[in-house]
Amino acid sequence: MITTQEITKIREQVRAWHAKGETVAFVPTMGNLHLGHITLVKEAVKRADHVVASIFINPMQFGQNEDLDAYPRTLAADQLALTDAGAELLFTPTPKIIYPKGMEQQTYVEVPKIGDELCGASRPGHFRGVATIVCKLFNIVQPDVALFGKKDFQQLLVIKTMVEDLSMPIEIIGVETIREESGLAMSSRNGYLNQSQKMRAATLKQVMDTMSAEIQSGQSIVDVIAKAQAKLIEAGFKPDYLEVRSSTDLSPARAEQQALVIVAAAYMGTTRLIDNLCFER
């Protein structure tokens, strides 16, 4: 696998592949890779002739009091994992390369409404940072297909909306969430949890499973959410939000809608975890 910080090298290699009629899949990451990331790369290998990955801890999507400096940097281990999974090209730019004029003077991309609620409300500016960096990376790599995990469900819809609205010729594929044996969704932030917190954090998936079953049985969504929040608090969580939305556009669930998603964000100690569960009513 070739690793480079140079935009020109990425473009030259992808251009050479495209000139031969070969397709390119792209997996953008912030590094500290786990099985969820590797699953994206392995799925990308099935979808295209060549796979490009990126590792960039994007300062634009972190808030003032968030864990940018503490975010784990594990480049050597990540390179080995990406090579084993089938990636051929890795882009590892610095903030200076991505934002040469500084973030204050950076043109940005913003996806209204869908990026303003839920995590967007709790983390103002977060999805502006996500949309901007993904747009920049798409313009640098120019892939045919890009893969993202469904664990970050709102992020996936923000990116899909951006690609559609800006007429980008890129297919966006969501890949199912990879979970630990306990049911806890794999996340780089799980490393911040101690053993006791990690065991209790598995309650989040259990609560969502119960919610979907209760809603499917005809129980009131309002009542189901109230019971679920109480269970999360009992397990040691501090809920940020727990809602049932349309799985197509994250609009509030209406009585006639069948395709729904439970979206949740909650703190276990100081660690903010997110998860979701799609189901049919």
mmCIF file of C-alpha atoms in Angstrom:
data_model
loop_
_atom_site.group_PDB
_atom_site.id
_atom_site.type_symbol
_atom_site.label_atom_id
_atom_site.label_comp_id
_atom_site.label_asym_id
_atom_site.label_seq_id
_atom_site.Cartn_x
_atom_site.Cartn_y
_atom_site.Cartn_z
ATOM 1 C CA MET A 1 0.000 0.000 0.000
ATOM 2 C CA ILE A 2 1.237 3.459 -0.933
ATOM 3 C CA THR A 3 0.952 6.116 1.794
ATOM 4 C CA THR A 4 1.176 9.784 0.840
ATOM 5 C CA GLN A 5 0.316 13.246 2.131
ATOM 6 C CA GLU A 6 0.450 14.737 -1.359
ATOM 7 C CA ILE A 7 -2.777 15.623 -3.163
ATOM 8 C CA THR A 8 -1.023 15.453 -6.543
ATOM 9 C CA LYS A 9 0.093 11.857 -5.946
ATOM 10 C CA ILE A 10 -3.448 10.785 -5.048
ATOM 11 C CA ARG A 11 -4.851 12.431 -8.159
ATOM 12 C CA GLU A 12 -2.163 10.999 -10.452
ATOM 13 C CA GLN A 13 -2.736 7.448 -9.257
ATOM 14 C CA VAL A 14 -6.526 7.631 -9.422
ATOM 15 C CA ARG A 15 -6.321 9.260 -12.852
ATOM 16 C CA ALA A 16 -4.126 6.398 -14.059
ATOM 17 C CA TRP A 17 -6.612 3.817 -12.806
ATOM 18 C CA HIS A 18 -9.547 5.631 -14.396
ATOM 19 C CA ALA A 19 -7.634 5.936 -17.689
ATOM 20 C CA LYS A 20 -7.559 2.145 -17.829
ATOM 21 C CA GLY A 21 -11.308 1.983 -17.243
ATOM 22 C CA GLU A 22 -10.864 0.756 -13.664
ATOM 23 C CA THR A 23 -13.103 1.805 -10.786
ATOM 24 C CA VAL A 24 -12.089 3.312 -7.449
ATOM 25 C CA ALA A 25 -13.737 2.943 -4.034
ATOM 26 C CA PHE A 26 -12.976 5.309 -1.165
ATOM 27 C CA VAL A 27 -13.118 4.835 2.616
ATOM 28 C CA PRO A 28 -12.452 8.038 4.591
ATOM 29 C CA THR A 29 -11.528 7.575 8.269
ATOM 30 C CA MET A 30 -10.043 9.414 11.225
ATOM 31 C CA GLY A 31 -7.743 6.500 12.020
ATOM 32 C CA ASN A 32 -7.528 4.409 15.214
ATOM 33 C CA LEU A 33 -9.142 1.716 13.111
ATOM 34 C CA HIS A 34 -11.310 -1.085 14.467
ATOM 35 C CA LEU A 35 -13.187 -3.957 12.844
ATOM 36 C CA GLY A 36 -15.938 -1.604 11.677
ATOM 37 C CA HIS A 37 -13.481 0.374 9.556
ATOM 38 C CA ILE A 38 -11.836 -2.777 8.223
ATOM 39 C CA THR A 39 -15.242 -4.129 7.240
ATOM 40 C CA LEU A 40 -15.769 -0.982 5.144
ATOM 41 C CA VAL A 41 -12.473 -1.578 3.351
ATOM 42 C CA LYS A 42 -13.244 -5.252 2.714
ATOM 43 C CA GLU A 43 -16.646 -4.291 1.338
ATOM 44 C CA ALA A 44 -14.956 -1.654 -0.837
ATOM 45 C CA VAL A 45 -12.694 -4.337 -2.317
ATOM 46 C CA LYS A 46 -15.838 -6.108 -3.533
ATOM 47 C CA ARG A 47 -17.261 -2.928 -5.057
ATOM 48 C CA ALA A 48 -14.358 -1.593 -7.143
ATOM 49 C CA ASP A 49 -11.064 -2.460 -8.810
ATOM 50 C CA HIS A 50 -9.021 -0.321 -6.411
ATOM 51 C CA VAL A 51 -9.504 0.966 -2.858
ATOM 52 C CA VAL A 52 -8.274 4.291 -1.492
ATOM 53 C CA ALA A 53 -8.484 5.100 2.236
ATOM 54 C CA SER A 54 -7.747 8.288 4.114
ATOM 55 C CA ILE A 55 -6.782 9.053 7.698
ATOM 56 C CA PHE A 56 -7.412 12.625 8.775
ATOM 57 C CA ILE A 57 -8.498 13.764 12.230
ATOM 58 C CA ASN A 58 -10.607 16.671 11.090
ATOM 59 C CA PRO A 59 -10.432 19.622 13.489
ATOM 60 C CA MET A 60 -13.414 21.295 11.827
ATOM 61 C CA GLN A 61 -15.856 18.681 13.142
ATOM 62 C CA PHE A 62 -14.726 18.891 16.773
ATOM 63 C CA GLY A 63 -16.290 21.365 19.186
ATOM 64 C CA GLN A 64 -14.356 23.550 21.637
ATOM 65 C CA ASN A 65 -14.685 21.152 24.565
ATOM 66 C CA GLU A 66 -14.396 17.908 22.595
ATOM 67 C CA ASP A 67 -11.614 15.360 22.427
ATOM 68 C CA LEU A 68 -9.558 16.461 19.396
ATOM 69 C CA ASP A 69 -6.207 16.413 21.206
ATOM 70 C CA ALA A 70 -7.022 13.162 22.998
ATOM 71 C CA TYR A 71 -8.170 11.360 19.847
ATOM 72 C CA PRO A 72 -5.909 8.293 19.428
ATOM 73 C CA ARG A 73 -3.266 8.402 16.696
ATOM 74 C CA THR A 74 -2.262 4.864 15.647
ATOM 75 C CA LEU A 75 -0.911 5.298 12.115
ATOM 76 C CA ALA A 76 1.499 2.337 12.025
ATOM 77 C CA ALA A 77 -1.139 -0.149 13.198
ATOM 78 C CA ASP A 78 -3.709 1.418 10.868
ATOM 79 C CA GLN A 79 -1.398 1.027 7.870
ATOM 80 C CA LEU A 80 -0.947 -2.683 8.583
ATOM 81 C CA ALA A 81 -4.695 -3.219 8.991
ATOM 82 C CA LEU A 82 -5.529 -1.339 5.790
ATOM 83 C CA THR A 83 -2.911 -3.259 3.809
ATOM 84 C CA ASP A 84 -4.246 -6.585 5.066
ATOM 85 C CA ALA A 85 -7.817 -5.542 4.197
ATOM 86 C CA GLY A 86 -6.904 -4.688 0.598
ATOM 87 C CA ALA A 87 -6.411 -0.929 0.446
ATOM 88 C CA GLU A 88 -3.822 0.130 -2.154
ATOM 89 C CA LEU A 89 -3.513 3.860 -1.515
ATOM 90 C CA LEU A 90 -3.663 5.787 1.780
ATOM 91 C CA PHE A 91 -4.006 9.575 2.016
ATOM 92 C CA THR A 92 -2.718 11.029 5.313
ATOM 93 C CA PRO A 93 -2.840 14.820 4.975
ATOM 94 C CA THR A 94 -2.113 17.333 7.735
ATOM 95 C CA PRO A 95 -4.512 20.138 8.719
ATOM 96 C CA LYS A 96 -2.156 22.560 6.957
ATOM 97 C CA ILE A 97 -2.571 20.617 3.701
ATOM 98 C CA ILE A 98 -6.353 20.443 4.002
ATOM 99 C CA TYR A 99 -6.907 23.961 5.386
ATOM 100 C CA PRO A 100 -3.921 25.980 4.080
ATOM 101 C CA LYS A 101 -5.575 29.330 4.873
ATOM 102 C CA GLY A 102 -6.809 28.157 8.268
ATOM 103 C CA MET A 103 -10.324 27.051 9.100
ATOM 104 C CA GLU A 104 -11.552 30.621 9.617
ATOM 105 C CA GLN A 105 -11.025 31.385 5.915
ATOM 106 C CA GLN A 106 -12.051 27.964 4.606
ATOM 107 C CA THR A 107 -15.007 27.695 2.242
ATOM 108 C CA TYR A 108 -17.415 25.288 3.886
ATOM 109 C CA VAL A 109 -20.299 23.014 2.942
ATOM 110 C CA GLU A 110 -23.448 22.918 5.040
ATOM 111 C CA VAL A 111 -26.420 20.569 4.681
ATOM 112 C CA PRO A 112 -29.455 22.369 6.157
ATOM 113 C CA LYS A 113 -32.157 20.834 8.325
ATOM 114 C CA ILE A 114 -30.940 17.224 8.340
ATOM 115 C CA GLY A 115 -27.598 18.436 9.710
ATOM 116 C CA ASP A 116 -29.140 20.789 12.281
ATOM 117 C CA GLU A 117 -30.979 18.293 14.484
ATOM 118 C CA LEU A 118 -30.000 15.485 16.871
ATOM 119 C CA CYS A 119 -26.170 15.384 16.850
ATOM 120 C CA GLY A 120 -26.231 18.634 14.878
ATOM 121 C CA ALA A 121 -28.071 20.357 17.718
ATOM 122 C CA SER A 122 -25.880 18.817 20.416
ATOM 123 C CA ARG A 123 -22.653 19.516 18.521
ATOM 124 C CA PRO A 124 -23.116 22.830 16.660
ATOM 125 C CA GLY A 125 -20.942 22.998 13.550
ATOM 126 C CA HIS A 126 -20.160 19.281 13.621
ATOM 127 C CA PHE A 127 -21.894 18.383 10.375
ATOM 128 C CA ARG A 128 -20.554 21.487 8.670
ATOM 129 C CA GLY A 129 -17.119 20.061 9.443
ATOM 130 C CA VAL A 130 -18.112 16.599 8.247
ATOM 131 C CA ALA A 131 -19.676 17.804 4.995
ATOM 132 C CA THR A 132 -16.758 20.129 4.247
ATOM 133 C CA ILE A 133 -14.026 17.532 4.746
ATOM 134 C CA VAL A 134 -15.912 14.800 2.884
ATOM 135 C CA CYS A 135 -16.551 17.185 -0.009
ATOM 136 C CA LYS A 136 -12.847 18.111 -0.100
ATOM 137 C CA LEU A 137 -11.762 14.466 0.055
ATOM 138 C CA PHE A 138 -14.218 13.536 -2.711
ATOM 139 C CA ASN A 139 -12.772 16.304 -4.888
ATOM 140 C CA ILE A 140 -9.218 15.129 -4.184
ATOM 141 C CA VAL A 141 -9.785 11.383 -4.635
ATOM 142 C CA GLN A 142 -12.635 11.501 -7.197
ATOM 143 C CA PRO A 143 -13.887 7.988 -6.404
ATOM 144 C CA ASP A 144 -16.675 6.123 -8.138
ATOM 145 C CA VAL A 145 -18.065 4.805 -4.863
ATOM 146 C CA ALA A 146 -17.564 5.713 -1.187
ATOM 147 C CA LEU A 147 -18.451 3.638 1.859
ATOM 148 C CA PHE A 148 -19.581 4.764 5.314
ATOM 149 C CA GLY A 149 -20.778 2.884 8.386
ATOM 150 C CA LYS A 150 -24.453 2.970 9.311
ATOM 151 C CA LYS A 151 -23.543 3.458 12.973
ATOM 152 C CA ASP A 152 -23.211 7.155 12.164
ATOM 153 C CA PHE A 153 -26.683 7.138 10.625
ATOM 154 C CA GLN A 154 -27.222 10.894 10.577
ATOM 155 C CA GLN A 155 -23.762 11.428 9.090
ATOM 156 C CA LEU A 156 -24.578 8.919 6.342
ATOM 157 C CA LEU A 157 -27.776 10.799 5.440
ATOM 158 C CA VAL A 158 -25.960 14.160 5.537
ATOM 159 C CA ILE A 159 -23.373 12.841 3.070
ATOM 160 C CA LYS A 160 -25.990 11.245 0.814
ATOM 161 C CA THR A 161 -27.924 14.522 0.765
ATOM 162 C CA MET A 162 -24.796 16.551 -0.012
ATOM 163 C CA VAL A 163 -23.853 14.241 -2.897
ATOM 164 C CA GLU A 164 -27.349 14.439 -4.334
ATOM 165 C CA ASP A 165 -27.695 18.207 -3.883
ATOM 166 C CA LEU A 166 -24.267 18.966 -5.389
ATOM 167 C CA SER A 167 -24.690 16.472 -8.268
ATOM 168 C CA MET A 168 -21.572 14.510 -7.378
ATOM 169 C CA PRO A 169 -21.109 11.375 -9.544
ATOM 170 C CA ILE A 170 -20.367 9.158 -6.548
ATOM 171 C CA GLU A 171 -22.359 6.204 -5.245
ATOM 172 C CA ILE A 172 -22.663 6.309 -1.450
ATOM 173 C CA ILE A 173 -22.973 2.938 0.265
ATOM 174 C CA GLY A 174 -23.919 2.439 3.912
ATOM 175 C CA VAL A 175 -22.459 -0.644 5.586
ATOM 176 C CA GLU A 176 -24.098 -2.366 8.554
ATOM 177 C CA THR A 177 -22.856 -1.568 12.055
ATOM 178 C CA ILE A 178 -20.258 -3.959 13.452
ATOM 179 C CA ARG A 179 -20.841 -4.801 17.106
ATOM 180 C CA GLU A 180 -18.940 -6.345 19.955
ATOM 181 C CA GLU A 181 -20.271 -9.591 21.459
ATOM 182 C CA SER A 182 -22.214 -7.582 24.024
ATOM 183 C CA GLY A 183 -24.044 -5.689 21.272
ATOM 184 C CA LEU A 184 -22.129 -2.456 21.831
ATOM 185 C CA ALA A 185 -21.472 -0.750 18.491
ATOM 186 C CA MET A 186 -17.766 -0.640 17.704
ATOM 187 C CA SER A 187 -16.343 2.862 17.992
ATOM 188 C CA SER A 188 -12.955 4.441 18.521
ATOM 189 C CA ARG A 189 -14.488 6.138 21.575
ATOM 190 C CA ASN A 190 -15.128 2.776 23.257
ATOM 191 C CA GLY A 191 -11.457 2.911 24.223
ATOM 192 C CA TYR A 192 -12.303 5.702 26.673
ATOM 193 C CA LEU A 193 -14.601 3.370 28.667
ATOM 194 C CA ASN A 194 -13.396 1.359 31.641
ATOM 195 C CA GLN A 195 -14.496 -2.273 31.950
ATOM 196 C CA SER A 196 -17.537 -1.498 34.099
ATOM 197 C CA GLN A 197 -18.685 1.281 31.784
ATOM 198 C CA LYS A 198 -18.212 -0.919 28.750
ATOM 199 C CA MET A 199 -20.442 -3.629 30.232
ATOM 200 C CA ARG A 200 -23.158 -1.116 31.106
ATOM 201 C CA ALA A 201 -22.870 0.604 27.706
ATOM 202 C CA ALA A 202 -24.173 -2.585 26.056
ATOM 203 C CA THR A 203 -27.564 -1.674 27.551
ATOM 204 C CA LEU A 204 -28.021 0.861 24.754
ATOM 205 C CA LYS A 205 -28.509 -1.823 22.098
ATOM 206 C CA GLN A 206 -30.727 -3.890 24.404
ATOM 207 C CA VAL A 207 -32.945 -0.874 25.046
ATOM 208 C CA MET A 208 -33.286 -0.148 21.315
ATOM 209 C CA ASP A 209 -34.201 -3.778 20.600
ATOM 210 C CA THR A 210 -36.951 -3.564 23.228
ATOM 211 C CA MET A 211 -38.174 -0.268 21.815
ATOM 212 C CA SER A 212 -38.528 -1.640 18.288
ATOM 213 C CA ALA A 213 -40.449 -4.681 19.550
ATOM 214 C CA GLU A 214 -42.794 -2.530 21.627
ATOM 215 C CA ILE A 215 -43.485 -0.106 18.771
ATOM 216 C CA GLN A 216 -44.114 -3.012 16.408
ATOM 217 C CA SER A 217 -46.616 -4.386 18.932
ATOM 218 C CA GLY A 218 -48.565 -1.139 18.747
ATOM 219 C CA GLN A 219 -47.385 0.685 21.847
ATOM 220 C CA SER A 220 -47.232 4.478 21.839
ATOM 221 C CA ILE A 221 -43.877 5.860 20.703
ATOM 222 C CA VAL A 222 -44.010 8.502 23.455
ATOM 223 C CA ASP A 223 -44.523 5.840 26.139
ATOM 224 C CA VAL A 224 -41.844 3.579 24.660
ATOM 225 C CA ILE A 225 -39.287 6.402 24.659
ATOM 226 C CA ALA A 226 -40.099 7.358 28.256
ATOM 227 C CA LYS A 227 -39.557 3.786 29.477
ATOM 228 C CA ALA A 228 -36.364 3.450 27.458
ATOM 229 C CA GLN A 229 -34.878 6.659 28.841
ATOM 230 C CA ALA A 230 -35.535 5.435 32.378
ATOM 231 C CA LYS A 231 -33.714 2.169 31.590
ATOM 232 C CA LEU A 232 -30.720 4.035 30.190
ATOM 233 C CA ILE A 233 -30.495 6.246 33.275
ATOM 234 C CA GLU A 234 -30.758 3.168 35.483
ATOM 235 C CA ALA A 235 -27.815 1.628 33.600
ATOM 236 C CA GLY A 236 -25.685 4.714 34.270
ATOM 237 C CA PHE A 237 -26.223 6.629 31.039
ATOM 238 C CA LYS A 238 -26.930 10.327 30.779
ATOM 239 C CA PRO A 239 -29.143 10.490 27.652
ATOM 240 C CA ASP A 240 -28.512 13.275 25.156
ATOM 241 C CA TYR A 241 -31.366 12.283 22.864
ATOM 242 C CA LEU A 242 -33.441 9.195 22.186
ATOM 243 C CA GLU A 243 -35.937 9.510 19.351
ATOM 244 C CA VAL A 244 -37.841 7.581 16.704
ATOM 245 C CA ARG A 245 -37.575 9.102 13.236
ATOM 246 C CA SER A 246 -38.189 8.285 9.579
ATOM 247 C CA SER A 247 -35.275 6.204 8.324
ATOM 248 C CA THR A 248 -35.389 7.948 4.938
ATOM 249 C CA ASP A 249 -34.903 11.575 5.988
ATOM 250 C CA LEU A 250 -34.858 11.661 9.820
ATOM 251 C CA SER A 251 -38.121 13.593 9.931
ATOM 252 C CA PRO A 252 -40.303 12.934 13.010
ATOM 253 C CA ALA A 253 -42.108 9.620 12.782
ATOM 254 C CA ARG A 254 -45.691 9.897 11.563
ATOM 255 C CA ALA A 255 -48.443 7.414 12.339
ATOM 256 C CA GLU A 256 -48.582 6.064 8.784
ATOM 257 C CA GLN A 257 -44.822 5.604 8.347
ATOM 258 C CA GLN A 258 -43.478 2.063 8.220
ATOM 259 C CA ALA A 259 -39.698 2.552 7.821
ATOM 260 C CA LEU A 260 -38.386 3.918 11.105
ATOM 261 C CA VAL A 261 -35.092 4.340 12.910
ATOM 262 C CA ILE A 262 -34.356 4.686 16.601
ATOM 263 C CA VAL A 263 -31.528 7.195 17.028
ATOM 264 C CA ALA A 264 -29.728 7.568 20.323
ATOM 265 C CA ALA A 265 -26.870 9.499 21.860
ATOM 266 C CA ALA A 266 -25.938 9.170 25.517
ATOM 267 C CA TYR A 267 -23.001 9.740 27.828
ATOM 268 C CA MET A 268 -21.417 6.912 29.752
ATOM 269 C CA GLY A 269 -19.211 8.835 32.137
ATOM 270 C CA THR A 270 -17.608 11.525 29.961
ATOM 271 C CA THR A 271 -17.803 9.427 26.769
ATOM 272 C CA ARG A 272 -20.561 10.233 24.304
ATOM 273 C CA LEU A 273 -21.827 7.143 22.456
ATOM 274 C CA ILE A 274 -24.224 7.046 19.515
ATOM 275 C CA ASP A 275 -26.200 4.176 18.019
ATOM 276 C CA ASN A 276 -29.297 3.498 15.948
ATOM 277 C CA LEU A 277 -31.648 0.728 14.925
ATOM 278 C CA CYS A 278 -33.694 0.632 11.715
ATOM 279 C CA PHE A 279 -36.923 -1.367 11.685
ATOM 280 C CA GLU A 280 -40.260 -1.705 9.931
ATOM 281 C CA ARG A 281 -43.422 -0.981 11.870
#
